[in-house]
Coordinates of C-alpha atoms and ligand atoms in Angstrom, one line a residue:
M880 CA 0.1 -0.1 0.0
E881 CA 1.3 3.4 -0.9
S882 CA 0.8 6.1 1.6
G883 CA 0.0 9.5 0.3
C884 CA 1.1 12.7 1.9
S885 CA -2.1 13.3 3.3
H886 CA -2.2 10.1 5.3
Y887 CA 0.7 11.0 7.5
N888 CA 0.2 12.5 10.9
D889 CA 3.7 12.2 12.5
A890 CA 6.6 14.6 12.4
D891 CA 7.4 13.5 8.9
S892 CA 3.8 14.4 7.7
E893 CA 4.5 17.6 6.0
H894 CA 7.7 16.0 4.4
S895 CA 9.3 19.4 5.1
R896 CA 12.9 18.3 5.5
C897 CA 15.4 17.9 2.5
I898 CA 18.1 15.3 3.3
I899 CA 21.0 14.1 1.3
H900 CA 23.1 10.8 2.1
I901 CA 26.4 10.6 0.4
D902 CA 28.3 7.3 0.3
V903 CA 31.9 7.1 -1.6
D904 CA 32.2 4.5 -4.0
C905 CA 34.5 1.5 -3.0
F906 CA 35.9 4.0 -0.4
Y907 CA 39.3 2.3 0.4
A908 CA 39.8 1.1 -3.1
Q909 CA 39.3 4.6 -4.4
V910 CA 41.9 6.1 -2.0
E911 CA 44.3 3.7 -3.1
M912 CA 43.6 4.3 -6.8
V913 CA 43.8 8.1 -6.3
R914 CA 47.2 7.6 -4.9
N915 CA 48.2 5.2 -7.6
P916 CA 46.2 5.7 -10.8
E917 CA 47.7 2.6 -12.3
L918 CA 45.4 0.6 -10.0
R919 CA 42.4 2.1 -11.8
S920 CA 42.7 -0.3 -14.7
V921 CA 43.2 -3.6 -12.6
P922 CA 41.1 -5.5 -10.5
L923 CA 41.8 -4.4 -6.9
G924 CA 41.1 -5.7 -3.4
I925 CA 41.9 -4.2 -0.2
Q926 CA 43.2 -6.7 2.2
Q927 CA 43.1 -6.7 6.0
K928 CA 44.4 -9.9 7.5
N929 CA 43.0 -12.7 5.4
I930 CA 39.8 -10.6 4.3
V931 CA 39.3 -8.6 1.1
V932 CA 37.3 -5.8 3.0
T933 CA 36.4 -3.9 -0.2
S934 CA 37.3 -3.9 -3.9
N935 CA 37.0 -1.7 -6.9
Y936 CA 34.2 -2.1 -9.4
E937 CA 36.6 -3.6 -11.8
A938 CA 37.1 -6.5 -9.3
R939 CA 33.3 -6.7 -8.6
K940 CA 32.9 -7.7 -12.2
Y941 CA 34.4 -11.1 -11.2
G942 CA 32.0 -11.5 -8.3
I943 CA 34.4 -10.2 -5.6
Q944 CA 32.3 -9.1 -2.7
K945 CA 33.0 -7.2 0.5
C946 CA 34.5 -9.3 3.3
M947 CA 35.5 -12.3 1.2
L948 CA 38.3 -14.4 2.3
V949 CA 41.3 -13.8 0.2
T950 CA 41.6 -17.3 -0.8
D951 CA 38.1 -17.2 -2.2
A952 CA 38.7 -13.9 -3.8
L953 CA 41.7 -15.2 -5.7
K954 CA 39.8 -18.4 -6.9
V955 CA 37.2 -16.2 -8.6
C956 CA 39.8 -13.7 -9.9
P957 CA 43.2 -14.9 -10.1
N958 CA 44.6 -11.5 -11.3
L959 CA 43.2 -9.6 -8.3
K960 CA 45.8 -7.0 -7.2
L961 CA 45.8 -6.9 -3.5
V962 CA 46.8 -3.7 -1.4
N963 CA 47.1 -4.0 2.3
G964 CA 44.6 -1.6 3.9
E965 CA 45.4 -2.1 7.6
D966 CA 47.0 1.3 8.0
L967 CA 43.8 3.4 8.1
H968 CA 45.6 6.8 8.0
N969 CA 45.1 7.6 4.4
Y970 CA 41.4 6.5 4.5
R971 CA 40.7 8.8 7.6
T972 CA 42.6 11.6 6.0
A973 CA 40.4 11.3 2.8
S974 CA 37.3 11.1 4.9
N975 CA 38.0 14.4 6.7
K976 CA 38.7 16.0 3.4
I977 CA 35.3 15.0 2.0
F978 CA 33.6 16.0 5.4
A979 CA 35.3 19.4 5.0
V980 CA 34.2 19.9 1.3
L981 CA 30.5 19.3 2.5
Q982 CA 30.9 21.8 5.3
C983 CA 31.1 24.6 2.4
W984 CA 27.3 24.5 2.0
K985 CA 26.8 25.8 5.5
C986 CA 24.2 23.2 6.3
P987 CA 24.2 20.6 9.1
V988 CA 26.6 17.6 8.1
E989 CA 26.7 14.4 10.1
K990 CA 29.3 12.0 9.4
L991 CA 28.4 8.4 9.5
G992 CA 31.5 6.1 9.5
M993 CA 34.3 6.8 7.3
D994 CA 32.7 7.2 4.0
E995 CA 29.1 8.4 4.5
N996 CA 27.6 11.9 5.4
Y997 CA 24.1 13.2 5.9
I998 CA 23.4 16.7 4.9
D999 CA 20.3 18.5 5.9
V1000 CA 19.9 21.1 3.0
T1001 CA 16.3 22.1 4.1
N1002 CA 16.9 25.8 4.8
L1003 CA 19.1 26.1 1.7
V1004 CA 16.3 24.5 -0.5
Q1005 CA 13.9 27.1 1.0
E1006 CA 16.2 30.1 0.1
K1007 CA 16.7 28.6 -3.4
M1008 CA 13.0 28.3 -4.0
K1009 CA 12.4 31.9 -3.2
S1010 CA 14.6 33.0 -6.3
L1011 CA 13.7 30.0 -8.6
N1012 CA 10.9 29.3 -11.0
V1013 CA 10.2 26.1 -9.5
S1014 CA 8.1 24.8 -12.2
N1015 CA 11.3 24.5 -14.2
V1016 CA 13.3 22.6 -11.8
T1017 CA 14.1 19.2 -13.0
L1018 CA 15.4 16.1 -11.1
S1019 CA 19.2 15.3 -11.3
G1020 CA 19.8 11.7 -11.4
H1021 CA 17.1 8.9 -11.0
A1022 CA 14.0 8.8 -9.4
Y1023 CA 13.2 5.6 -7.4
S1024 CA 9.6 5.8 -8.9
E1025 CA 7.9 8.8 -10.6
P1026 CA 5.6 10.7 -8.4
S1027 CA 2.3 9.0 -8.2
I1028 CA 0.2 11.8 -6.5
D1029 CA 0.4 15.5 -6.6
C1030 CA 1.6 16.1 -2.8
P1031 CA 0.1 19.4 -1.6
C1032 CA 3.0 20.1 0.6
G1033 CA 5.4 20.8 -2.2
C1034 CA 7.7 17.9 -1.3
H1035 CA 8.2 16.9 -4.8
T1036 CA 9.6 20.3 -5.9
R1037 CA 11.8 20.6 -2.8
L1038 CA 13.3 17.2 -3.5
R1039 CA 14.1 18.1 -7.1
V1040 CA 15.8 21.0 -5.8
T1041 CA 17.6 19.0 -3.2
S1042 CA 18.8 16.5 -6.0
Q1043 CA 20.4 19.5 -7.9
I1044 CA 22.3 20.4 -4.6
A1045 CA 23.3 16.6 -4.1
S1046 CA 24.7 16.8 -7.7
E1047 CA 26.7 19.8 -6.9
M1048 CA 28.0 18.5 -3.8
R1049 CA 29.2 15.3 -5.6
K1050 CA 30.6 17.1 -8.5
K1051 CA 32.6 19.3 -6.0
I1052 CA 34.0 16.3 -4.3
F1053 CA 34.9 14.7 -7.5
E1054 CA 36.7 17.9 -8.9
D1055 CA 38.4 18.6 -5.5
L1056 CA 39.4 15.2 -4.6
S1057 CA 38.7 12.7 -7.4
F1058 CA 36.3 10.6 -5.6
T1059 CA 33.2 9.3 -7.2
T1060 CA 30.1 9.0 -4.8
C1061 CA 26.5 8.0 -4.7
A1062 CA 23.7 10.0 -3.2
G1063 CA 20.3 9.3 -1.8
I1064 CA 17.6 12.1 -1.6
A1065 CA 14.6 11.9 0.6
H1066 CA 12.7 13.6 3.2
N1067 CA 14.3 11.8 6.0
K1068 CA 17.6 10.2 6.8
L1069 CA 16.3 6.4 6.8
L1070 CA 15.1 6.7 3.1
A1071 CA 17.9 8.8 1.9
K1072 CA 20.4 6.2 3.3
L1073 CA 18.5 3.3 2.2
I1074 CA 17.9 4.7 -1.5
C1075 CA 21.5 5.9 -1.9
P1076 CA 23.1 2.5 -3.4
Q1077 CA 20.2 2.0 -5.9
N1078 CA 22.2 3.4 -8.7
K1079 CA 25.8 2.4 -7.7
P1080 CA 28.5 3.7 -8.6
N1081 CA 28.9 7.3 -9.3
D1082 CA 25.1 8.2 -9.4
Q1083 CA 22.1 9.4 -7.2
T1084 CA 18.6 8.3 -6.6
T1085 CA 15.5 10.4 -5.1
I1086 CA 12.6 8.9 -3.5
F1087 CA 9.4 10.7 -2.9
P1088 CA 7.7 10.2 0.3
E1089 CA 4.6 8.4 -1.1
H1090 CA 6.9 5.5 -2.2
G1091 CA 8.4 5.0 1.2
T1092 CA 6.1 2.1 2.2
S1093 CA 6.5 0.1 -1.1
F1094 CA 10.3 0.6 -1.1
M1095 CA 10.8 -0.5 2.4
S1096 CA 8.7 -3.6 1.6
T1097 CA 11.2 -4.6 -1.0
L1098 CA 13.9 -5.1 1.8
D1099 CA 14.7 -8.7 2.6
S1100 CA 15.7 -8.3 6.3
V1101 CA 14.7 -6.1 9.1
R1102 CA 18.3 -5.9 9.6
S1103 CA 18.7 -3.6 6.6
I1104 CA 17.0 -0.8 8.6
P1105 CA 20.1 1.1 10.0
S1106 CA 18.7 1.6 13.5
I1107 CA 17.8 -2.1 14.0
G1108 CA 20.7 -4.0 15.4
S1109 CA 21.4 -7.6 16.0
K1110 CA 19.4 -8.1 19.2
T1111 CA 16.2 -6.4 18.0
T1112 CA 16.7 -8.4 14.8
E1113 CA 16.9 -11.7 16.8
A1114 CA 13.8 -10.7 18.9
L1115 CA 11.8 -9.9 15.7
I1116 CA 12.8 -13.2 14.0
S1117 CA 11.8 -15.0 17.3
Q1118 CA 8.2 -13.5 16.5
N1119 CA 8.5 -14.8 12.9
I1120 CA 9.2 -11.2 11.6
V1121 CA 12.0 -11.6 9.2
T1122 CA 11.4 -9.2 6.3
V1123 CA 10.5 -5.4 6.4
S1124 CA 7.1 -6.5 4.9
D1125 CA 6.6 -8.9 7.8
L1126 CA 7.2 -5.9 10.3
Q1127 CA 4.8 -3.7 8.2
E1128 CA 2.1 -6.3 8.7
A1129 CA 2.8 -7.1 12.3
S1130 CA 0.3 -5.7 14.7
L1131 CA 1.4 -3.0 17.0
D1132 CA -0.1 -5.0 19.9
V1133 CA 2.1 -8.1 19.4
L1134 CA 5.2 -5.8 19.1
K1135 CA 4.3 -4.2 22.4
K1136 CA 4.4 -7.5 23.9
H1137 CA 8.0 -7.8 23.1
F1138 CA 9.3 -4.1 23.2
S1139 CA 8.5 -1.1 25.0
S1140 CA 5.5 0.9 23.7
D1141 CA 7.9 3.5 22.1
M1142 CA 9.9 1.1 20.6
A1143 CA 7.0 -0.8 19.2
V1144 CA 5.8 2.4 17.5
R1145 CA 9.3 3.4 16.2
L1146 CA 9.5 0.0 14.7
K1147 CA 6.2 0.3 12.8
G1148 CA 7.2 3.8 11.7
L1149 CA 10.7 2.6 10.3
S1150 CA 8.9 -0.3 8.4
V1151 CA 7.0 2.2 6.3
G1152 CA 10.0 4.6 5.9
E1153 CA 9.1 7.1 8.7
D1154 CA 12.1 8.7 10.5
N1155 CA 12.2 12.1 12.2
T1156 CA 15.6 11.9 13.6
P1157 CA 17.6 15.1 12.9
V1158 CA 20.9 15.5 11.1
K1159 CA 23.2 16.2 13.9
Q1160 CA 26.2 18.3 13.0
T1161 CA 29.5 16.3 13.5
G1162 CA 32.2 18.1 15.7
K1163 CA 35.3 17.3 17.2
P1164 CA 35.8 14.2 19.4
Q1165 CA 36.2 14.8 23.1
S1166 CA 39.2 12.6 23.3
I1167 CA 41.7 11.5 20.7
G1168 CA 43.3 8.0 21.4
L1169 CA 45.2 5.1 20.1
E1170 CA 45.6 1.7 21.4
D1171 CA 48.1 -1.1 20.3
S1172 CA 47.1 -4.6 21.3
F1173 CA 49.6 -7.6 21.1
K1174 CA 49.9 -11.1 22.7
I1175 CA 52.0 -10.2 25.7
V1176 CA 54.7 -7.6 26.7
S1177 CA 56.4 -8.1 29.9
V1178 CA 59.5 -5.9 29.7
R1179 CA 59.5 -2.2 30.7
S1180 CA 61.8 -1.3 27.8
E1181 CA 59.4 -3.0 25.3
V1182 CA 56.5 -1.1 26.9
E1183 CA 58.5 2.1 26.4
D1184 CA 59.0 1.4 22.8
K1185 CA 55.2 0.8 22.3
F1186 CA 54.5 4.1 23.9
T1187 CA 57.0 5.9 21.8
A1188 CA 55.5 4.6 18.6
L1189 CA 52.0 5.3 19.8
L1190 CA 53.0 8.9 20.8
Q1191 CA 54.4 9.6 17.4
R1192 CA 51.3 8.4 15.6
L1193 CA 48.9 10.2 18.1
L1194 CA 50.8 13.4 17.7
V1195 CA 50.0 13.3 13.9
L1196 CA 46.4 13.1 14.8
V1197 CA 46.6 15.8 17.1
R1198 CA 48.2 18.0 14.6
E1199 CA 45.5 17.4 12.1
D1200 CA 42.9 18.1 14.9
G1201 CA 44.6 21.5 15.5
R1202 CA 43.6 21.8 19.3
I1203 CA 46.1 21.9 22.0
P1204 CA 45.8 19.0 24.5
V1205 CA 46.0 19.6 28.2
S1206 CA 45.4 16.2 29.5
L1207 CA 46.9 12.8 28.7
R1208 CA 45.6 9.2 29.7
V1209 CA 47.7 6.1 29.6
T1210 CA 45.8 2.7 29.5
L1211 CA 47.0 -0.8 30.2
R1212 CA 45.3 -4.2 29.7
K1213 CA 46.7 -6.6 32.3
K1214 CA 46.6 -10.3 31.7
D1215 CA 45.6 -11.9 34.9
A1216 CA 46.7 -15.5 35.1
K1217 CA 44.5 -16.3 38.1
R1218 CA 41.2 -14.9 36.5
L1219 CA 42.3 -16.1 32.9
S1220 CA 41.0 -12.8 31.8
S1221 CA 42.2 -9.1 31.0
H1222 CA 41.2 -6.0 32.4
R1223 CA 42.1 -2.4 31.6
E1224 CA 43.4 0.4 34.0
S1225 CA 44.1 3.9 33.2
R1226 CA 45.7 6.8 34.8
Q1227 CA 45.8 10.5 33.6
S1228 CA 47.8 13.6 34.1
Q1229 CA 47.2 17.2 33.0
I1230 CA 49.9 18.4 30.7
S1231 CA 51.2 21.7 30.0
P1232 CA 49.9 23.3 26.8
S1233 CA 53.4 25.1 26.5
I1234 CA 54.6 21.5 25.2
F1235 CA 52.9 22.4 22.1
A1236 CA 53.8 25.5 19.9
L1237 CA 52.0 27.1 17.0
S1238 CA 53.8 27.6 13.6
N1239 CA 51.9 29.3 10.9
G1240 CA 48.8 28.2 12.6
A1241 CA 49.9 24.5 12.6
L1242 CA 50.4 22.7 15.9
T1243 CA 54.2 21.5 16.5
V1244 CA 56.1 19.7 19.2
T1245 CA 59.8 19.8 19.6
D1246 CA 62.0 16.8 20.5
A1247 CA 62.1 18.1 24.0
G1248 CA 58.5 18.4 24.2
Q1249 CA 58.0 14.8 23.1
Q1250 CA 60.6 13.9 25.7
K1251 CA 58.5 15.6 28.2
L1252 CA 55.3 13.6 27.1
M1253 CA 57.2 10.4 27.3
N1254 CA 58.3 11.3 30.8
I1255 CA 54.9 11.7 32.0
I1256 CA 53.6 8.8 30.2
M1257 CA 56.3 6.4 31.8
R1258 CA 55.5 8.0 35.3
L1259 CA 52.0 7.1 34.6
F1260 CA 53.0 3.6 33.7
N1261 CA 55.0 3.2 36.7
K1262 CA 52.2 4.2 39.0
L1263 CA 49.9 1.6 37.3
I1264 CA 52.5 -1.1 37.4
D1265 CA 54.4 -2.6 40.4
L1266 CA 57.6 -3.1 38.7
S1267 CA 59.0 -5.3 41.6
K1268 CA 56.7 -7.9 40.3
P1269 CA 56.3 -9.6 37.0
F1270 CA 53.6 -7.9 34.7
H1271 CA 52.0 -9.2 31.5
L1272 CA 50.3 -6.7 29.3
T1273 CA 48.2 -7.3 26.3
L1274 CA 47.3 -3.7 25.4
V1275 CA 48.7 -0.1 25.9
G1276 CA 46.8 3.1 25.2
L1277 CA 47.3 6.7 24.9
A1278 CA 44.8 9.4 24.6
F1279 CA 44.6 13.1 24.8
T1280 CA 41.5 13.6 26.8
K1281 CA 41.0 17.4 27.3
F1282 CA 41.8 20.4 24.9
Q1283 CA 42.5 23.8 25.3
E1284 CA 39.7 25.8 23.8
R1285 CA 41.8 28.0 21.6
M1286 CA 45.5 28.5 21.1
T1287 CA 46.2 32.1 22.3
G1288 CA 44.1 32.4 25.5
R1289 CA 40.5 33.0 26.1
G1290 CA 40.6 36.8 25.7
S1291 CA 42.3 36.8 22.3
I1292 CA 40.5 37.9 19.2
V1293 CA 41.9 34.8 17.5
N1294 CA 39.5 32.7 19.4
Y1295 CA 36.7 34.3 17.4
L1296 CA 38.5 33.8 14.1
M1297 CA 39.6 30.3 14.2
N1298 CA 38.6 28.1 11.2
D1299 CA 36.0 25.7 12.7
I1300 CA 36.3 23.1 9.9
S1301 CA 37.3 20.1 12.1
V1302 CA 39.1 17.1 11.3
Q1303 CA 37.5 14.3 13.2
S1304 CA 40.5 12.0 13.7
V1305 CA 38.6 9.4 15.4
L1306 CA 35.4 7.6 14.0
N1307 CA 33.3 4.8 14.7
L1308 CA 33.1 2.4 11.7
Q1309 CA 31.3 -0.8 12.4
N1310 CA 32.3 -3.5 10.2
E1311 CA 29.4 -5.7 9.3
C1312 CA 31.5 -8.8 8.6
D1313 CA 33.3 -10.6 11.2
T1314 CA 36.1 -8.4 12.2
S1315 CA 37.5 -10.8 14.8
A1316 CA 40.3 -11.6 12.2
S1317 CA 41.4 -8.1 12.3
S1318 CA 42.8 -6.4 15.4
M1319 CA 42.1 -3.0 13.8
D1320 CA 38.7 -1.4 14.1
Y1321 CA 37.1 1.9 14.9
S1322 CA 34.7 0.9 17.5
A1323 CA 34.3 3.2 20.4
V1324 CA 36.4 2.1 23.4
S1325 CA 34.4 1.8 26.5
P1326 CA 35.5 3.9 29.4
S1327 CA 38.4 2.3 31.3
S1328 CA 37.7 0.1 34.2
S1329 CA 39.4 2.4 36.5
T1330 CA 40.6 5.9 35.6
T1331 CA 42.5 8.0 38.1
T1332 CA 43.5 11.6 37.3
D1333 CA 46.9 12.4 38.4
L1334 CA 47.8 16.0 39.1
S1335 CA 51.2 15.5 40.4
D1336 CA 52.9 15.5 36.9
A1337 CA 50.8 18.7 36.0
E1338 CA 52.3 21.8 34.9
V1339 CA 48.9 23.3 35.2
E1340 CA 47.5 26.4 33.5
P1341 CA 44.1 27.7 34.4
S1342 CA 41.6 26.0 32.3
P1343 CA 39.7 28.2 29.9
K1344 CA 36.2 29.0 30.1
K1345 CA 33.6 28.0 27.4
P1346 CA 34.7 30.2 24.3
K1347 CA 32.4 33.2 23.6
K1348 CA 32.7 32.2 19.8
V1349 CA 29.9 29.6 20.4
N1350 CA 27.5 32.1 21.6
W1351 CA 28.6 34.8 18.9
I1352 CA 28.3 32.5 16.0
A1353 CA 25.1 31.2 17.2
K1354 CA 23.7 34.7 17.1
R1355 CA 25.1 35.4 13.6
R1356 CA 23.5 32.3 12.2
C1357 CA 20.3 32.6 14.3
L1358 CA 20.9 29.4 15.8
S1359 CA 20.3 28.4 19.4
K1360 CA 23.5 27.7 21.3
E1361 CA 22.7 24.1 21.5
E1362 CA 22.7 23.8 17.7
V1363 CA 26.1 24.9 17.4
A1364 CA 28.5 21.9 17.5
S1365 CA 30.2 21.8 20.8
P1366 CA 33.0 19.4 21.6
S1367 CA 31.6 18.8 24.9
K1368 CA 28.6 17.1 23.6
L1369 CA 30.4 14.7 21.3
K1370 CA 30.9 11.2 21.7
V1371 CA 34.3 9.9 23.0
G1372 CA 35.8 7.4 20.3
E1373 CA 39.1 6.0 20.1
L1374 CA 41.1 4.1 17.6
R1375 CA 42.6 0.7 18.2
L1376 CA 45.4 -0.5 15.9
N1377 CA 47.7 -3.2 15.7
S1378 CA 51.7 -3.3 15.5
K1379 CA 51.5 -3.4 11.7
E1380 CA 50.0 0.0 11.6
L1381 CA 52.6 1.2 13.9
E1382 CA 55.3 0.2 11.5
K1383 CA 54.4 3.2 9.5
V1384 CA 55.0 5.4 12.4
S1385 CA 58.5 6.4 11.7
E1386 CA 57.5 7.7 8.3
L1387 CA 55.0 10.1 9.8
R1388 CA 57.2 13.2 10.9
L1389 CA 55.0 15.5 12.9
N1390 CA 56.5 18.7 11.5
S1391 CA 56.7 17.7 7.8
R1392 CA 53.1 17.7 6.9
D1393 CA 50.8 20.3 5.5
R1394 CA 47.6 21.2 7.2
S1395 CA 45.4 21.9 4.1
L1396 CA 41.8 20.9 5.2
T1397 CA 40.0 24.0 3.9
P1398 CA 38.4 23.1 0.6
R1399 CA 39.7 24.8 -2.5
A1400 CA 37.2 27.3 -3.7
S1401 CA 35.9 26.2 -7.2
P1402 CA 32.4 26.8 -7.7
A1403 CA 30.3 23.8 -8.8
K1404 CA 28.1 25.1 -11.6
D1405 CA 25.1 23.0 -12.5
N1406 CA 22.2 23.1 -14.9
L1407 CA 20.5 24.8 -12.0
S1408 CA 21.8 28.3 -12.6
D1409 CA 21.8 29.8 -9.0
T1410 CA 22.0 26.8 -7.0
S1411 CA 25.6 27.7 -6.0
D1412 CA 25.0 30.7 -3.6
S1413 CA 26.3 29.0 -0.7
M1414 CA 29.5 28.0 -2.6
R1415 CA 29.8 31.5 -3.8
D1416 CA 29.4 32.8 -0.3
C1417 CA 32.4 30.4 0.5
E1418 CA 34.6 32.4 -1.9
E1419 CA 33.3 36.0 -1.6
R1420 CA 34.0 35.9 2.1
S1421 CA 37.7 35.0 1.7
C1422 CA 40.2 37.6 2.7
D1423 CA 43.5 37.5 0.9
D1424 CA 45.5 38.9 3.9
C1425 CA 44.0 36.5 6.5
P1426 CA 46.3 33.8 7.9
S1427 CA 45.0 30.3 7.1
Y1428 CA 43.7 29.6 10.6
V1429 CA 41.1 32.3 10.3
D1430 CA 37.4 31.7 9.9
K1431 CA 36.7 33.8 6.7
E1432 CA 33.0 34.1 7.4
V1433 CA 33.5 35.6 10.9
F1434 CA 36.3 37.8 9.6
S1435 CA 33.8 39.2 7.0
A1436 CA 31.3 40.0 9.5
L1437 CA 33.5 42.1 11.5
P1438 CA 33.2 46.0 11.2
D1439 CA 35.5 47.5 8.5
N1440 CA 37.8 49.2 11.0
M1441 CA 38.2 46.1 12.9
Q1442 CA 39.1 44.3 9.7
K1443 CA 41.6 46.9 9.0
E1444 CA 43.1 46.9 12.3
L1445 CA 43.5 43.0 12.2
K1446 CA 45.0 42.9 8.6
A1447 CA 47.6 45.5 9.8
M1448 CA 48.3 43.3 12.7
W1449 CA 48.8 40.3 10.6
K1450 CA 51.3 42.3 8.4
N1451 CA 53.2 43.5 11.3
P1452 CA 53.2 40.6 13.7
S1453 CA 55.4 42.4 16.0
T1454 CA 52.4 44.3 17.2
S1455 CA 50.2 41.4 17.3
E1456 CA 48.6 39.4 20.1
V1457 CA 48.3 36.4 17.7
Q1458 CA 51.4 34.7 18.2
R1459 CA 51.4 32.0 20.8
S1460 CA 51.4 33.4 24.4
S1461 CA 50.0 32.6 27.5
P1462 CA 46.4 34.0 28.5
R1463 CA 48.0 36.3 31.0
T1464 CA 49.8 38.2 28.3
T1465 CA 46.9 38.3 25.6
N1466 CA 45.0 40.5 27.9
K1467 CA 47.4 43.3 28.0
A1468 CA 45.9 45.2 25.1
K1469 CA 47.2 48.7 24.2
P1470 CA 44.6 51.4 24.6
N1471 CA 43.7 51.8 21.1
T1472 CA 43.8 48.3 19.7
I1473 CA 41.5 45.6 18.5
M1474 CA 41.4 44.3 22.1
K1475 CA 39.2 47.4 23.2
Y1476 CA 36.2 45.6 21.4
F1477 CA 36.5 42.6 23.7
V1478 CA 36.3 42.8 27.3
P1479 CA 38.2 39.9 28.8
H1480 CA 36.3 37.6 31.0
K1481 CA 36.7 38.4 34.8
Ligands
LIG609 N1 34.7 -1.5 5.3 C1 35.2 -2.5 6.2 N2 34.5 -3.6 6.6 C2 33.1 -3.8 6.1 C3 32.6 -2.7 5.2 C4 33.4 -1.6 4.8 O1 36.4 -2.3 6.5 N3 32.6 -4.8 6.5 C5 35.5 -0.3 4.9 C6 36.0 -0.6 3.5 C7 35.2 0.2 2.7 C8 34.6 1.4 3.7 O2 34.6 0.7 5.0 O3 35.8 0.8 1.6 C9 33.3 1.9 3.3 O4 32.3 1.0 3.4 P1 31.1 0.7 2.3 O5 30.1 -0.2 2.7 O6 30.6 2.2 1.9 O7 31.8 0.0 1.0 P2 32.5 0.8 -0.1 O8 32.6 2.1 -0.1 O9 34.0 0.1 -0.3 O10 31.7 0.3 -1.4 P3 30.3 0.9 -2.1 O11 30.7 1.3 -3.4 O12 29.5 -0.4 -2.0 O13 30.0 1.9 -1.0
LIG610 MG1 31.0 3.4 0.1
LIG611 MG1 29.5 3.3 3.3

């Protein structure tokens, strides 16, 4: 049964939202092909342990599927070129760049795993519709099915405009980063995600609301619905509810016997393609951590080597993130022979922000700074382990758990101007296949069994207050404070990696890499003549004299005299407050400088 727009009476009823879901084609394989174009013309598989986690479309022609055993893959395609994909660094970097490109449209972007993003373009579509002759707007890409009713709420036109924006986004990702992608366009996240792969690779599909129910009934398993996990699936199967169509037919009363009332209603809604969950802007993680697991380590010097390698790797991630860490946590997993089990213990210490320095807007750590960090790490280790007795570890972990809000002190003008394009270094990627074969994954690490904060090592500076920028930007964009991404609300996620990934560590020189995350400004023009307003905004707001760390939008909103003063300050840094200094010094503004506009917090 198809449900027309007028039949809806939930939050989806007006189909008012415009949601795009973008998924990169054969992601890991494309990253490798962009790095080495010779791989484009051969069947390519990405190997982790004994599994081919993904392959390019050339290889898929032979029947290679995700998560096939390498031995099986080679049977169906003996020419398969295998590239080791156990070091996730390049994939993570590519993922962050794609996210940064999507941020350019100034709409909420929610990252999902490594190669997927939701974008809520509702407001942008509304703006465009004011200046468009809507009767002329055509659909870009495919429609799951042609509109079958004339929906009075106008969703068909809005979704056509959305399809044009999706096409611009995909074009820009391709022009800037050379990745082809698929997109799904719908009035909610559920349908946008599920419709996305309909025309793989490198194409996009729009589904109109009235086809939600019939499309959902084509899904073989309730497990295909993203928010239905393995436990719910099991519970449904035990009630003979296997396909989505079964779920559509199940009575609410029966479901209420096995699930809470809310859950039962939600399941029924999902089965007909209803979903009112919002697109939540992804921000920076609360902590950035790495872990290394191994069979057993029982010698202190070996532990030190492991931590040294982890620290090098972690500093690369922190540099990409751009925030200055002020707290460090060490985690160990001890093998307990008596209990035949392992458990984690952690200890953390505040660290001095002065260990880190800013050079041209990029974070750096000197060799002496790294040595200081190592000393803190080994002191924490000594507190966790009684070295007078034998010890057996199966995992060591390091995480920076708190960050200074901004680099130059809370009162500094720089706090208002920093680019907010974030690099989320840590992700949650849930592998659908059995990942037990691989010791690398992105699952969020549960909080340690015991964490102690150690203040004895601290060279403590006063912890900065919540930055004013959040409130200020919120006002400028007419958003509530809660709608602005705040690091404090974000999930803690960490990355586990194995020793193989650490072999690469020595190649990663903290000071030798560019931080080029801001997307290149090249407008994506499409057949919808003025759909690129936000893209143009991106360029017009640019200020040639601004240092790279400055948020151009914020800068352009400042009064002219303030802009001039800042530019003069950047031209002549000796008069500037912008160089790294302690919060105490940043407040000493001269009587007639930019600082007069900002009264420091008392
Ligand atoms: N991945 C993984 N294990 C899985 C599934 C995926 O490690 N079970 C990794 C490899 C993929 C990446 O995550 O490249 C993205 O997953 P997708 O499911 O989006 O698969 P692809 O992007 O590779 O292919 P598609 O073109 O089907 O999207
Ligand atoms: Mg993909
Ligand atoms: Mg994906």
